PDB file of N, CA, C and O in Angstrom:
ATOM      1  N   MET A   1      79.387 106.162 132.369  1.00 79.00           N
ATOM      2  CA  MET A   1      80.426 105.881 133.334  1.00 79.00           C
ATOM      3  C   MET A   1      79.759 105.335 134.609  1.00 79.00           C
ATOM      4  O   MET A   1      78.833 105.945 135.139  1.00 79.00           O
ATOM      5  N   PRO A   2      80.222 104.193 135.108  1.00 83.00           N
ATOM      6  CA  PRO A   2      79.619 103.620 136.311  1.00 83.00           C
ATOM      7  C   PRO A   2      79.944 104.433 137.559  1.00 83.00           C
ATOM      8  O   PRO A   2      80.989 105.056 137.650  1.00 83.00           O
ATOM      9  N   LEU A   3      79.037 104.392 138.484  1.00 79.00           N
ATOM     10  CA  LEU A   3      79.206 105.096 139.751  1.00 79.00           C
ATOM     11  C   LEU A   3      79.646 104.089 140.806  1.00 79.00           C
ATOM     12  O   LEU A   3      79.041 103.033 140.970  1.00 79.00           O
ATOM     13  N   GLU A   4      80.696 104.400 141.534  1.00 80.00           N
ATOM     14  CA  GLU A   4      81.201 103.507 142.566  1.00 80.00           C
ATOM     15  C   GLU A   4      81.097 104.193 143.916  1.00 80.00           C
ATOM     16  O   GLU A   4      81.578 105.314 144.095  1.00 80.00           O
ATOM     17  N   ILE A   5      80.465 103.514 144.858  1.00 74.00           N
ATOM     18  CA  ILE A   5      80.355 104.038 146.214  1.00 74.00           C
ATOM     19  C   ILE A   5      81.419 103.349 147.053  1.00 74.00           C
ATOM     20  O   ILE A   5      81.414 102.135 147.197  1.00 74.00           O
ATOM     21  N   ARG A   6      82.320 104.111 147.591  1.00 83.00           N
ATOM     22  CA  ARG A   6      83.418 103.531 148.359  1.00 83.00           C
ATOM     23  C   ARG A   6      83.133 103.518 149.857  1.00 83.00           C
ATOM     24  O   ARG A   6      83.713 102.748 150.582  1.00 83.00           O
ATOM     25  N   GLU A   7      82.255 104.388 150.308  1.00 88.00           N
ATOM     26  CA  GLU A   7      81.968 104.454 151.737  1.00 88.00           C
ATOM     27  C   GLU A   7      80.504 104.800 151.918  1.00 88.00           C
ATOM     28  O   GLU A   7      79.967 105.687 151.253  1.00 88.00           O
ATOM     29  N   LEU A   8      79.874 104.105 152.816  1.00 78.00           N
ATOM     30  CA  LEU A   8      78.473 104.355 153.110  1.00 78.00           C
ATOM     31  C   LEU A   8      78.349 104.596 154.607  1.00 78.00           C
ATOM     32  O   LEU A   8      78.786 103.782 155.412  1.00 78.00           O
ATOM     33  N   VAL A   9      77.788 105.733 154.985  1.00 84.00           N
ATOM     34  CA  VAL A   9      77.634 106.085 156.398  1.00 84.00           C
ATOM     35  C   VAL A   9      76.147 106.044 156.725  1.00 84.00           C
ATOM     36  O   VAL A   9      75.337 106.693 156.078  1.00 84.00           O
ATOM     37  N   ILE A  10      75.812 105.254 157.746  1.00 87.00           N
ATOM     38  CA  ILE A  10      74.429 105.154 158.196  1.00 87.00           C
ATOM     39  C   ILE A  10      74.386 105.596 159.647  1.00 87.00           C
ATOM     40  O   ILE A  10      75.116 105.067 160.481  1.00 87.00           O
ATOM     41  N   LYS A  11      73.533 106.563 159.947  1.00 92.00           N
ATOM     42  CA  LYS A  11      73.387 107.057 161.320  1.00 92.00           C
ATOM     43  C   LYS A  11      72.002 106.677 161.816  1.00 92.00           C
ATOM     44  O   LYS A  11      71.012 106.852 161.127  1.00 92.00           O
ATOM     45  N   VAL A  12      71.973 106.166 163.036  1.00 90.00           N
ATOM     46  CA  VAL A  12      70.716 105.719 163.632  1.00 90.00           C
ATOM     47  C   VAL A  12      70.622 106.266 165.041  1.00 90.00           C
ATOM     48  O   VAL A  12      71.602 106.270 165.779  1.00 90.00           O
ATOM     49  N   THR A  13      69.427 106.707 165.408  1.00 90.00           N
ATOM     50  CA  THR A  13      69.171 107.145 166.773  1.00 90.00           C
ATOM     51  C   THR A  13      68.172 106.183 167.392  1.00 90.00           C
ATOM     52  O   THR A  13      67.095 105.963 166.840  1.00 90.00           O
ATOM     53  N   ILE A  14      68.543 105.603 168.511  1.00 87.00           N
ATOM     54  CA  ILE A  14      67.675 104.648 169.192  1.00 87.00           C
ATOM     55  C   ILE A  14      67.218 105.278 170.499  1.00 87.00           C
ATOM     56  O   ILE A  14      68.034 105.693 171.315  1.00 87.00           O
ATOM     57  N   GLU A  15      65.907 105.328 170.669  1.00 86.00           N
ATOM     58  CA  GLU A  15      65.328 105.867 171.888  1.00 86.00           C
ATOM     59  C   GLU A  15      64.574 104.757 172.594  1.00 86.00           C
ATOM     60  O   GLU A  15      63.740 104.091 171.996  1.00 86.00           O
ATOM     61  N   GLU A  16      64.878 104.552 173.844  1.00 85.00           N
ATOM     62  CA  GLU A  16      64.191 103.526 174.617  1.00 85.00           C
ATOM     63  C   GLU A  16      63.066 104.166 175.416  1.00 85.00           C
ATOM     64  O   GLU A  16      63.272 105.137 176.128  1.00 85.00           O
ATOM     65  N   HIS A  17      61.880 103.600 175.246  1.00 76.00           N
ATOM     66  CA  HIS A  17      60.705 104.058 175.969  1.00 76.00           C
ATOM     67  C   HIS A  17      60.101 102.856 176.682  1.00 76.00           C
ATOM     68  O   HIS A  17      60.164 101.743 176.168  1.00 76.00           O
ATOM     69  N   PRO A  18      59.492 103.065 177.815  1.00 69.00           N
ATOM     70  CA  PRO A  18      58.815 101.937 178.463  1.00 69.00           C
ATOM     71  C   PRO A  18      57.663 101.457 177.566  1.00 69.00           C
ATOM     72  O   PRO A  18      57.092 102.243 176.808  1.00 69.00           O
ATOM     73  N   PRO A  19      57.336 100.185 177.623  1.00 64.00           N
ATOM     74  CA  PRO A  19      56.240  99.671 176.785  1.00 64.00           C
ATOM     75  C   PRO A  19      54.942 100.416 177.068  1.00 64.00           C
ATOM     76  O   PRO A  19      54.606 100.688 178.212  1.00 64.00           O
ATOM     77  N   GLN A  20      54.249 100.736 176.010  1.00 64.00           N
ATOM     78  CA  GLN A  20      52.990 101.458 176.140  1.00 64.00           C
ATOM     79  C   GLN A  20      51.839 100.498 175.869  1.00 64.00           C
ATOM     80  O   GLN A  20      51.970  99.528 175.137  1.00 64.00           O
ATOM     81  N   GLN A  21      50.713 100.793 176.433  1.00 60.00           N
ATOM     82  CA  GLN A  21      49.548  99.940 176.252  1.00 60.00           C
ATOM     83  C   GLN A  21      49.127  99.884 174.783  1.00 60.00           C
ATOM     84  O   GLN A  21      48.757  98.852 174.288  1.00 60.00           O
ATOM     85  N   ALA A  22      49.193 101.009 174.086  1.00 57.00           N
ATOM     86  CA  ALA A  22      48.798 101.052 172.677  1.00 57.00           C
ATOM     87  C   ALA A  22      49.716 100.165 171.840  1.00 57.00           C
ATOM     88  O   ALA A  22      49.275  99.469 170.925  1.00 57.00           O
ATOM     89  N   ALA A  23      50.998 100.170 172.146  1.00 59.00           N
ATOM     90  CA  ALA A  23      51.943  99.343 171.403  1.00 59.00           C
ATOM     91  C   ALA A  23      51.648  97.873 171.646  1.00 59.00           C
ATOM     92  O   ALA A  23      51.704  97.056 170.722  1.00 59.00           O
ATOM     93  N   ASN A  24      51.358  97.506 172.869  1.00 63.00           N
ATOM     94  CA  ASN A  24      51.040  96.113 173.175  1.00 63.00           C
ATOM     95  C   ASN A  24      49.759  95.672 172.491  1.00 63.00           C
ATOM     96  O   ASN A  24      49.648  94.545 172.035  1.00 63.00           O
ATOM     97  N   THR A  25      48.786  96.545 172.410  1.00 67.00           N
ATOM     98  CA  THR A  25      47.539  96.224 171.728  1.00 67.00           C
ATOM     99  C   THR A  25      47.801  95.982 170.247  1.00 67.00           C
ATOM    100  O   THR A  25      47.259  95.044 169.671  1.00 67.00           O
ATOM    101  N   GLY A  26      48.649  96.791 169.653  1.00 72.00           N
ATOM    102  CA  GLY A  26      48.992  96.612 168.247  1.00 72.00           C
ATOM    103  C   GLY A  26      49.692  95.295 168.009  1.00 72.00           C
ATOM    104  O   GLY A  26      49.443  94.617 167.021  1.00 72.00           O
ATOM    105  N   ILE A  27      50.566  94.911 168.925  1.00 75.00           N
ATOM    106  CA  ILE A  27      51.273  93.638 168.796  1.00 75.00           C
ATOM    107  C   ILE A  27      50.294  92.483 168.916  1.00 75.00           C
ATOM    108  O   ILE A  27      50.371  91.510 168.165  1.00 75.00           O
ATOM    109  N   LYS A  28      49.352  92.588 169.841  1.00 81.00           N
ATOM    110  CA  LYS A  28      48.353  91.526 170.005  1.00 81.00           C
ATOM    111  C   LYS A  28      47.485  91.417 168.759  1.00 81.00           C
ATOM    112  O   LYS A  28      47.162  90.312 168.323  1.00 81.00           O
ATOM    113  N   ASP A  29      47.088  92.552 168.192  1.00 86.00           N
ATOM    114  CA  ASP A  29      46.284  92.537 166.975  1.00 86.00           C
ATOM    115  C   ASP A  29      47.066  91.912 165.825  1.00 86.00           C
ATOM    116  O   ASP A  29      46.519  91.130 165.052  1.00 86.00           O
ATOM    117  N   LEU A  30      48.333  92.255 165.717  1.00 88.00           N
ATOM    118  CA  LEU A  30      49.178  91.708 164.670  1.00 88.00           C
ATOM    119  C   LEU A  30      49.314  90.202 164.826  1.00 88.00           C
ATOM    120  O   LEU A  30      49.204  89.455 163.848  1.00 88.00           O
ATOM    121  N   GLN A  31      49.510  89.730 166.045  1.00 89.00           N
ATOM    122  CA  GLN A  31      49.637  88.292 166.286  1.00 89.00           C
ATOM    123  C   GLN A  31      48.325  87.586 165.953  1.00 89.00           C
ATOM    124  O   GLN A  31      48.329  86.490 165.388  1.00 89.00           O
ATOM    125  N   ALA A  32      47.198  88.209 166.279  1.00 91.00           N
ATOM    126  CA  ALA A  32      45.901  87.611 165.974  1.00 91.00           C
ATOM    127  C   ALA A  32      45.721  87.493 164.457  1.00 91.00           C
ATOM    128  O   ALA A  32      45.216  86.474 163.966  1.00 91.00           O
ATOM    129  N   LEU A  33      46.131  88.511 163.712  1.00 93.00           N
ATOM    130  CA  LEU A  33      46.031  88.450 162.253  1.00 93.00           C
ATOM    131  C   LEU A  33      46.930  87.360 161.687  1.00 93.00           C
ATOM    132  O   LEU A  33      46.535  86.623 160.782  1.00 93.00           O
ATOM    133  N   LYS A  34      48.138  87.246 162.218  1.00 94.00           N
ATOM    134  CA  LYS A  34      49.049  86.191 161.762  1.00 94.00           C
ATOM    135  C   LYS A  34      48.447  84.817 162.018  1.00 94.00           C
ATOM    136  O   LYS A  34      48.492  83.938 161.156  1.00 94.00           O
ATOM    137  N   ASP A  35      47.892  84.627 163.209  1.00 94.00           N
ATOM    138  CA  ASP A  35      47.270  83.346 163.539  1.00 94.00           C
ATOM    139  C   ASP A  35      46.113  83.031 162.596  1.00 94.00           C
ATOM    140  O   ASP A  35      45.950  81.886 162.153  1.00 94.00           O
ATOM    141  N   LYS A  36      45.323  84.041 162.281  1.00 95.00           N
ATOM    142  CA  LYS A  36      44.189  83.844 161.377  1.00 95.00           C
ATOM    143  C   LYS A  36      44.673  83.451 159.982  1.00 95.00           C
ATOM    144  O   LYS A  36      44.108  82.552 159.348  1.00 95.00           O
ATOM    145  N   ILE A  37      45.723  84.093 159.491  1.00 94.00           N
ATOM    146  CA  ILE A  37      46.265  83.774 158.173  1.00 94.00           C
ATOM    147  C   ILE A  37      46.795  82.349 158.150  1.00 94.00           C
ATOM    148  O   ILE A  37      46.546  81.595 157.203  1.00 94.00           O
ATOM    149  N   VAL A  38      47.506  81.955 159.201  1.00 94.00           N
ATOM    150  CA  VAL A  38      48.041  80.589 159.265  1.00 94.00           C
ATOM    151  C   VAL A  38      46.899  79.578 159.273  1.00 94.00           C
ATOM    152  O   VAL A  38      46.952  78.563 158.571  1.00 94.00           O
ATOM    153  N   ARG A  39      45.853  79.846 160.046  1.00 95.00           N
ATOM    154  CA  ARG A  39      44.706  78.938 160.095  1.00 95.00           C
ATOM    155  C   ARG A  39      44.056  78.797 158.723  1.00 95.00           C
ATOM    156  O   ARG A  39      43.726  77.688 158.292  1.00 95.00           O
ATOM    157  N   GLU A  40      43.858  79.924 158.033  1.00 95.00           N
ATOM    158  CA  GLU A  40      43.241  79.876 156.706  1.00 95.00           C
ATOM    159  C   GLU A  40      44.102  79.086 155.729  1.00 95.00           C
ATOM    160  O   GLU A  40      43.588  78.286 154.938  1.00 95.00           O
ATOM    161  N   CYS A  41      45.415  79.302 155.781  1.00 93.00           N
ATOM    162  CA  CYS A  41      46.317  78.563 154.887  1.00 93.00           C
ATOM    163  C   CYS A  41      46.277  77.070 155.173  1.00 93.00           C
ATOM    164  O   CYS A  41      46.258  76.252 154.255  1.00 93.00           O
ATOM    165  N   MET A  42      46.273  76.723 156.447  1.00 94.00           N
ATOM    166  CA  MET A  42      46.220  75.313 156.820  1.00 94.00           C
ATOM    167  C   MET A  42      44.908  74.687 156.367  1.00 94.00           C
ATOM    168  O   MET A  42      44.888  73.555 155.860  1.00 94.00           O
ATOM    169  N   ASP A  43      43.798  75.399 156.519  1.00 94.00           N
ATOM    170  CA  ASP A  43      42.505  74.882 156.075  1.00 94.00           C
ATOM    171  C   ASP A  43      42.508  74.630 154.571  1.00 94.00           C
ATOM    172  O   ASP A  43      42.043  73.586 154.099  1.00 94.00           O
ATOM    173  N   LYS A  44      43.046  75.578 153.798  1.00 93.00           N
ATOM    174  CA  LYS A  44      43.093  75.412 152.349  1.00 93.00           C
ATOM    175  C   LYS A  44      44.006  74.257 151.959  1.00 93.00           C
ATOM    176  O   LYS A  44      43.700  73.498 151.042  1.00 93.00           O
ATOM    177  N   LEU A  45      45.119  74.124 152.654  1.00 91.00           N
ATOM    178  CA  LEU A  45      46.051  73.042 152.361  1.00 91.00           C
ATOM    179  C   LEU A  45      45.413  71.687 152.659  1.00 91.00           C
ATOM    180  O   LEU A  45      45.494  70.762 151.845  1.00 91.00           O
ATOM    181  N   ILE A  46      44.753  71.576 153.793  1.00 92.00           N
ATOM    182  CA  ILE A  46      44.081  70.315 154.143  1.00 92.00           C
ATOM    183  C   ILE A  46      42.991  69.995 153.138  1.00 92.00           C
ATOM    184  O   ILE A  46      42.838  68.845 152.715  1.00 92.00           O
ATOM    185  N   THR A  47      42.237  70.999 152.715  1.00 92.00           N
ATOM    186  CA  THR A  47      41.187  70.793 151.724  1.00 92.00           C
ATOM    187  C   THR A  47      41.768  70.283 150.406  1.00 92.00           C
ATOM    188  O   THR A  47      41.240  69.349 149.799  1.00 92.00           O
ATOM    189  N   ARG A  48      42.875  70.879 149.965  1.00 90.00           N
ATOM    190  CA  ARG A  48      43.510  70.430 148.730  1.00 90.00           C
ATOM    191  C   ARG A  48      44.023  69.001 148.848  1.00 90.00           C
ATOM    192  O   ARG A  48      43.910  68.216 147.919  1.00 90.00           O
ATOM    193  N   ILE A  49      44.606  68.672 150.003  1.00 89.00           N
ATOM    194  CA  ILE A  49      45.124  67.317 150.191  1.00 89.00           C
ATOM    195  C   ILE A  49      43.977  66.317 150.181  1.00 89.00           C
ATOM    196  O   ILE A  49      44.078  65.235 149.577  1.00 89.00           O
ATOM    197  N   GLU A  50      42.884  66.649 150.850  1.00 89.00           N
ATOM    198  CA  GLU A  50      41.725  65.743 150.892  1.00 89.00           C
ATOM    199  C   GLU A  50      41.084  65.580 149.516  1.00 89.00           C
ATOM    200  O   GLU A  50      40.597  64.507 149.182  1.00 89.00           O
ATOM    201  N   ASN A  51      41.101  66.624 148.697  1.00 89.00           N
ATOM    202  CA  ASN A  51      40.454  66.567 147.386  1.00 89.00           C
ATOM    203  C   ASN A  51      41.368  66.046 146.291  1.00 89.00           C
ATOM    204  O   ASN A  51      40.916  65.792 145.180  1.00 89.00           O
ATOM    205  N   SER A  52      42.658  65.915 146.559  1.00 84.00           N
ATOM    206  CA  SER A  52      43.580  65.439 145.535  1.00 84.00           C
ATOM    207  C   SER A  52      43.410  63.925 145.372  1.00 84.00           C
ATOM    208  O   SER A  52      43.132  63.203 146.323  1.00 84.00           O
ATOM    209  N   PRO A  53      43.572  63.457 144.140  1.00 83.00           N
ATOM    210  CA  PRO A  53      43.438  62.013 143.915  1.00 83.00           C
ATOM    211  C   PRO A  53      44.586  61.253 144.594  1.00 83.00           C
ATOM    212  O   PRO A  53      45.712  61.706 144.601  1.00 83.00           O
ATOM    213  N   ALA A  54      44.237  60.102 145.148  1.00 73.00           N
ATOM    214  CA  ALA A  54      45.249  59.285 145.836  1.00 73.00           C
ATOM    215  C   ALA A  54      46.158  58.639 144.808  1.00 73.00           C
ATOM    216  O   ALA A  54      45.730  58.267 143.715  1.00 73.00           O
ATOM    217  N   ARG A  55      47.412  58.460 145.169  1.00 61.00           N
ATOM    218  CA  ARG A  55      48.355  57.826 144.229  1.00 61.00           C
ATOM    219  C   ARG A  55      48.330  56.335 144.391  1.00 61.00           C
ATOM    220  O   ARG A  55      48.267  55.731 145.352  1.00 61.00           O
TER     221      ARG A  55
END
């Protein structure tokens, strides 16, 4: 017998805190990792384009 959910209740508590130095450092580290990944992908893509035979 199938189960049917007719109502879904989601409760969330949001707490606002002033920005902390540790949180900002984590965001900067995350952005640096993202930038590094994008650079590596671009390098690999350029290498593949340069090595692919011309049409």
